[in-house]
Short mmCIF file of C-alpha atoms in Angstrom, two decimals:
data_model
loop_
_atom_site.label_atom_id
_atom_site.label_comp_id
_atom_site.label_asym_id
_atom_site.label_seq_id
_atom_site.Cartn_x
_atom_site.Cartn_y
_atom_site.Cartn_z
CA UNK A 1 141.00 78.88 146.98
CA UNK A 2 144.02 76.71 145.75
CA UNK A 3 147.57 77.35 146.30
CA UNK A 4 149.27 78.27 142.99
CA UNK A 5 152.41 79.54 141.20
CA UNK A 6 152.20 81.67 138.16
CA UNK A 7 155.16 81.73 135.47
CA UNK A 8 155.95 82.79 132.65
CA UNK A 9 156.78 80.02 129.20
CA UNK A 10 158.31 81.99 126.39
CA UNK A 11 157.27 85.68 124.84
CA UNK A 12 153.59 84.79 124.32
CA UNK A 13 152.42 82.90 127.69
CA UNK A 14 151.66 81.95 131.29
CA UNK A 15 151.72 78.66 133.17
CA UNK A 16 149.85 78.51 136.38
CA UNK A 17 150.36 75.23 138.51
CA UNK A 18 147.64 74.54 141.14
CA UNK A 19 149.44 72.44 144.39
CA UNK A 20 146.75 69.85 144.61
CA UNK A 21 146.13 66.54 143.22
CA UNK A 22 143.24 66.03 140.79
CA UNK A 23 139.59 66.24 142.36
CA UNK A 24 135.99 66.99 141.14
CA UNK A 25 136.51 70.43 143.01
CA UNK A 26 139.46 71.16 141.50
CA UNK A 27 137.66 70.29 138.45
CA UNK A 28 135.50 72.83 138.77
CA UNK A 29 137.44 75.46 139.86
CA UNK A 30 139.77 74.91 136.51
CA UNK A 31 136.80 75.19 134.51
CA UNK A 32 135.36 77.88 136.32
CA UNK A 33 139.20 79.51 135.90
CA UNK A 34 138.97 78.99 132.49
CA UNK A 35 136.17 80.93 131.82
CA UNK A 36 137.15 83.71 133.92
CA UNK A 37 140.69 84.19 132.26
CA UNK A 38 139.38 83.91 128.68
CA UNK A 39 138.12 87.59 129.44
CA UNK A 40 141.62 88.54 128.74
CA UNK A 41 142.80 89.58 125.41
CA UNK A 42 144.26 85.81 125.40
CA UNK A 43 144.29 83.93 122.14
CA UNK A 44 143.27 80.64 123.99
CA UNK A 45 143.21 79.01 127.86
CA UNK A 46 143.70 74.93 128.27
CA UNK A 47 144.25 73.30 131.00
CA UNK A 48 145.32 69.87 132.40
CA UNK A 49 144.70 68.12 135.72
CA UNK A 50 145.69 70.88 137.73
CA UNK A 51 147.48 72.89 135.60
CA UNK A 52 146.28 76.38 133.26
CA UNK A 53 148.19 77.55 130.00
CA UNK A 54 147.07 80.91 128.87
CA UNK A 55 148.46 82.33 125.23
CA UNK A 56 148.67 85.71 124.21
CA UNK A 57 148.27 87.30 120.98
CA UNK A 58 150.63 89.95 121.72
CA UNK A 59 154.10 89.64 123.32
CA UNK A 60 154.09 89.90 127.41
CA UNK A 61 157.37 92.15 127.19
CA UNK A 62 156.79 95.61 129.13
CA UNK A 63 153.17 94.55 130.56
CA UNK A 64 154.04 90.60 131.86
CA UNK A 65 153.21 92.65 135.76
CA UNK A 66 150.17 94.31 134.77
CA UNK A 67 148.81 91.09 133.28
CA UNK A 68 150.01 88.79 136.18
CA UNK A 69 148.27 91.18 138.49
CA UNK A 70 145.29 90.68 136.29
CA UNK A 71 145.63 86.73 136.18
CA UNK A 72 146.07 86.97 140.06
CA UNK A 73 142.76 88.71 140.61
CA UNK A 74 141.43 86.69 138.39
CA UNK A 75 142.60 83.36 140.44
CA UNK A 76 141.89 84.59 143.66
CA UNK A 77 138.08 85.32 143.18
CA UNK A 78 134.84 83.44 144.31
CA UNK A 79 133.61 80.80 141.64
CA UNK A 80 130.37 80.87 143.74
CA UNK A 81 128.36 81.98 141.15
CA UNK A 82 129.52 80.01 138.44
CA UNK A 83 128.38 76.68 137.82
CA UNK A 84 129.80 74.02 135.73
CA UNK A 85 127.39 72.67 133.04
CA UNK A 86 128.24 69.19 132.86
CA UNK A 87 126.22 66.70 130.97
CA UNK A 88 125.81 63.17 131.55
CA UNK A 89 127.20 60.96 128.65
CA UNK A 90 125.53 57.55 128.27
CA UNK A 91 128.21 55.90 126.16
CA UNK A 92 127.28 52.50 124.52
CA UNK A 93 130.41 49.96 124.34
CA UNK A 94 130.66 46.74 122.94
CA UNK A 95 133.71 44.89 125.34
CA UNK A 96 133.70 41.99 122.11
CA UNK A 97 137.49 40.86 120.91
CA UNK A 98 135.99 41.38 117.56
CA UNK A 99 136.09 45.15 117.78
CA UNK A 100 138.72 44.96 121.02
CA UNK A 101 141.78 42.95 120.33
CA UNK A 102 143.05 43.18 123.47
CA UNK A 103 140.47 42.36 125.87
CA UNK A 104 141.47 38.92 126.12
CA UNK A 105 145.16 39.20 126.77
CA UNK A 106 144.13 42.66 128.98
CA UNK A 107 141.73 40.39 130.86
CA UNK A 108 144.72 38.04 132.00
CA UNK A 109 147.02 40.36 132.74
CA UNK A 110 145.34 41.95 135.19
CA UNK A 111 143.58 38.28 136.27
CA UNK A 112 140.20 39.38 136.13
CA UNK A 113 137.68 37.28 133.73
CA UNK A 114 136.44 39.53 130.52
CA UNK A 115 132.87 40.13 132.41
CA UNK A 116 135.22 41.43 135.88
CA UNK A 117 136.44 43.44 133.22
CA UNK A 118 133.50 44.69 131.90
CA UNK A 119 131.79 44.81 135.39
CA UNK A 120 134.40 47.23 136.82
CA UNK A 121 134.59 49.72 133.44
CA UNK A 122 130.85 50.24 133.44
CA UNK A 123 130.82 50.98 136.98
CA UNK A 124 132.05 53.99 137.83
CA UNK A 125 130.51 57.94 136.45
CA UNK A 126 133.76 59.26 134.84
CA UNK A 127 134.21 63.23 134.74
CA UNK A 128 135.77 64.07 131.92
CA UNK A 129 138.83 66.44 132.93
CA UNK A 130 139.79 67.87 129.62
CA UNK A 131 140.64 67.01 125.41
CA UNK A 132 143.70 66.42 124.35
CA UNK A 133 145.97 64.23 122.38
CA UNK A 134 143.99 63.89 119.54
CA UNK A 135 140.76 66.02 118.37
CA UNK A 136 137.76 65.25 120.44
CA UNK A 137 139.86 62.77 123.13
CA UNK A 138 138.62 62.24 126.51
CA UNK A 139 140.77 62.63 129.76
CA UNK A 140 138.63 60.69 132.29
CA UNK A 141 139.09 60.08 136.01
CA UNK A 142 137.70 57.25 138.05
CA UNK A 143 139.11 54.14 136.56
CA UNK A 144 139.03 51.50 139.20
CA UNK A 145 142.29 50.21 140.53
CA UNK A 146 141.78 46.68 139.26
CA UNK A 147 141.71 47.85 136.13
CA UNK A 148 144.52 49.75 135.79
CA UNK A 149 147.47 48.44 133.51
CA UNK A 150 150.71 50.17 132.45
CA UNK A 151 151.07 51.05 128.10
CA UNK A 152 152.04 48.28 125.98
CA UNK A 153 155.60 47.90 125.38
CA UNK A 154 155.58 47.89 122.11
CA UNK A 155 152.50 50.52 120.95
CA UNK A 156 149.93 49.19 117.88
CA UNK A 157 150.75 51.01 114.95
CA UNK A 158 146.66 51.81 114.18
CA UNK A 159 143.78 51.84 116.62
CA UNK A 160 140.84 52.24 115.04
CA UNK A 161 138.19 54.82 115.71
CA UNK A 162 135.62 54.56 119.09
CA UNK A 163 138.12 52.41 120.43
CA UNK A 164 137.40 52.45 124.24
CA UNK A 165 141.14 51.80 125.82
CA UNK A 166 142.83 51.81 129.25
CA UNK A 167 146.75 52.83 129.50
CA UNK A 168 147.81 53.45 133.54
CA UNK A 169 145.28 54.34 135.69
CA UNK A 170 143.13 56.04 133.08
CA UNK A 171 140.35 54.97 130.60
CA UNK A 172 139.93 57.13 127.47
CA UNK A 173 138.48 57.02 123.79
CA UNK A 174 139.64 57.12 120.88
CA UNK A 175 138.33 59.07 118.10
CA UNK A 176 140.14 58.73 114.96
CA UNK A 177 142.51 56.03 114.13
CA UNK A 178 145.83 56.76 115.80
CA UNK A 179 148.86 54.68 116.90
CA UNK A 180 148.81 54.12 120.40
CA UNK A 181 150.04 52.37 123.70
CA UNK A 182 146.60 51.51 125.40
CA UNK A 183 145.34 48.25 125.65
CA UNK A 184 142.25 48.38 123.32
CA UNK A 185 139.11 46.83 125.52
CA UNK A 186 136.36 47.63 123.77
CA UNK A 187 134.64 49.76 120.74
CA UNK A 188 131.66 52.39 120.70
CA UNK A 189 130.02 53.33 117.62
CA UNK A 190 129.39 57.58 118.72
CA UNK A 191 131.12 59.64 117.07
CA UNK A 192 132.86 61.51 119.37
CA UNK A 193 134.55 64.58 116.86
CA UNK A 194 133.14 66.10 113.98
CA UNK A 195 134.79 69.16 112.04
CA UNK A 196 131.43 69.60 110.61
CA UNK A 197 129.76 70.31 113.78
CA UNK A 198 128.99 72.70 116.52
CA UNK A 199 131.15 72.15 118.83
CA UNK A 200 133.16 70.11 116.93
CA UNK A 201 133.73 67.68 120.24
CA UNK A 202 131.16 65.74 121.76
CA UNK A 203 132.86 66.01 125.01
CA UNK A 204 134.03 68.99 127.14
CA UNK A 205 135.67 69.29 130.44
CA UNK A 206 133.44 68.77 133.19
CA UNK A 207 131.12 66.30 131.21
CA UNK A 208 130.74 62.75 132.61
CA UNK A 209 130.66 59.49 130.73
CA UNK A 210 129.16 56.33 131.83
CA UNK A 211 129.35 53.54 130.02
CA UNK A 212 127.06 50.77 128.94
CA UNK A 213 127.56 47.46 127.37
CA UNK A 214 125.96 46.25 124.15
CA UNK A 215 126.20 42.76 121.82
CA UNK A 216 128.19 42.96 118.62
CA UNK A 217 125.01 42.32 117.15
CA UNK A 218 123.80 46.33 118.60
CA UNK A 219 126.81 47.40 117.82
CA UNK A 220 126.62 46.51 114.24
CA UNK A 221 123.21 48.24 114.12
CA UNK A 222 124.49 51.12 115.25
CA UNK A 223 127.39 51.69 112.30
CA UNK A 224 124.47 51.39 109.96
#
């Protein structure tokens, strides 16, 4: 079990902030957390790298104790028997500066050559720790050291969709066009988010991704 304070973030909601640093057990246990909790009357659970947000439909005044109690319980008991259904995510990326216009300049400023680059990003399995910033967005973990790069300065004012990006020490996708401050490295052709579907995400929290490379010339086939 995990160390954790519980408070409570307006008329409507609970924070809970786990003591540890991120980790595929911790992972789990969030996810795990976050199944258990939505048996609450709460209107919707999301969490972070180690932290929970639960939101109530009706206002905590005269019953934030009895619910905190609840929460508590809730926190405190076994995920043994709960397992985390994560599926493996063969992602196809093409690292080309004809779909990534900044893997060249990227490449330099961390002093690797494009294929170190592209070496090192298809390398690792990458959990995916949970959606955010824009429908269907990937949080991943793993990115290798070498790779990592602080935000532009100055952030593009449109990155297109399936742009595959790095910004700090994380690696993420993007699936609509957006502005942004990652450095844009390469471009997949999956759609990763569609309203139309069930779920609407193609990724969920405690999925993995690995990547693969492909030619422009795949890549074109697969926008077809």
């Amino acid at each position: 079990m995990y160390n954790f304070t519980i408070s409570r973030l307006g008329e409507y909601a609970m924070l809970i902030q786990v003591a540890e640093k991120p980790s595929q057990d911790l992972l789990q246990w969030l996810v795990c957390k976050k199944e258990q909790l939505q048996s609450l009357p709460a209107v919707e659970v999301v969490f972070t790298y180690n932290e929970i947000l639960v939101k109530f439909l009706l206002p905590l005044e005269g019953r934030y104790d009895t619910i905190r109690a609840s929460v508590e319980e809730i926190l405190e008991s076994s995920i043994e028997s709960i397992g985390v259904n994560g599926v493996l995510h063969k992602v196809p990326v093409c690292y080309n500066s004809q779909v990534a216009p900044d893997l060249e300049e990227y490449a330099s400023q961390v002093n690797l050559r494009v294929d170190q680059v592209v070496a090192l990003h298809t390398s690792p399995v990458y959990p995916v720790y949970f959606i955010g910033f824009l429908p269907g967005f990937p949080y991943l973990d793993g990115l290798d050291s070498k790779l990592h790069l602080e935000r532009k300065a100055t952030p593009s004012q449109f990155i297109q969709p399936g742009s595959v990006a790095i910004g700090g020490a994380q690696t993420g996708i993007y699936p609509q066009r957006s502005p942004g401050g990652w450095h844009v490295i390469g471009s997949t052709p999956v759609q990763l988010f569609d309203i139309n579907k069930n779920p609407q995400s193609l990724f969920k929290a405690g999925d993995s991704i690995k990547f693969y490379a492909i030619t422009l010339e795949d890549f074109k086939v697969y926008e077809r």
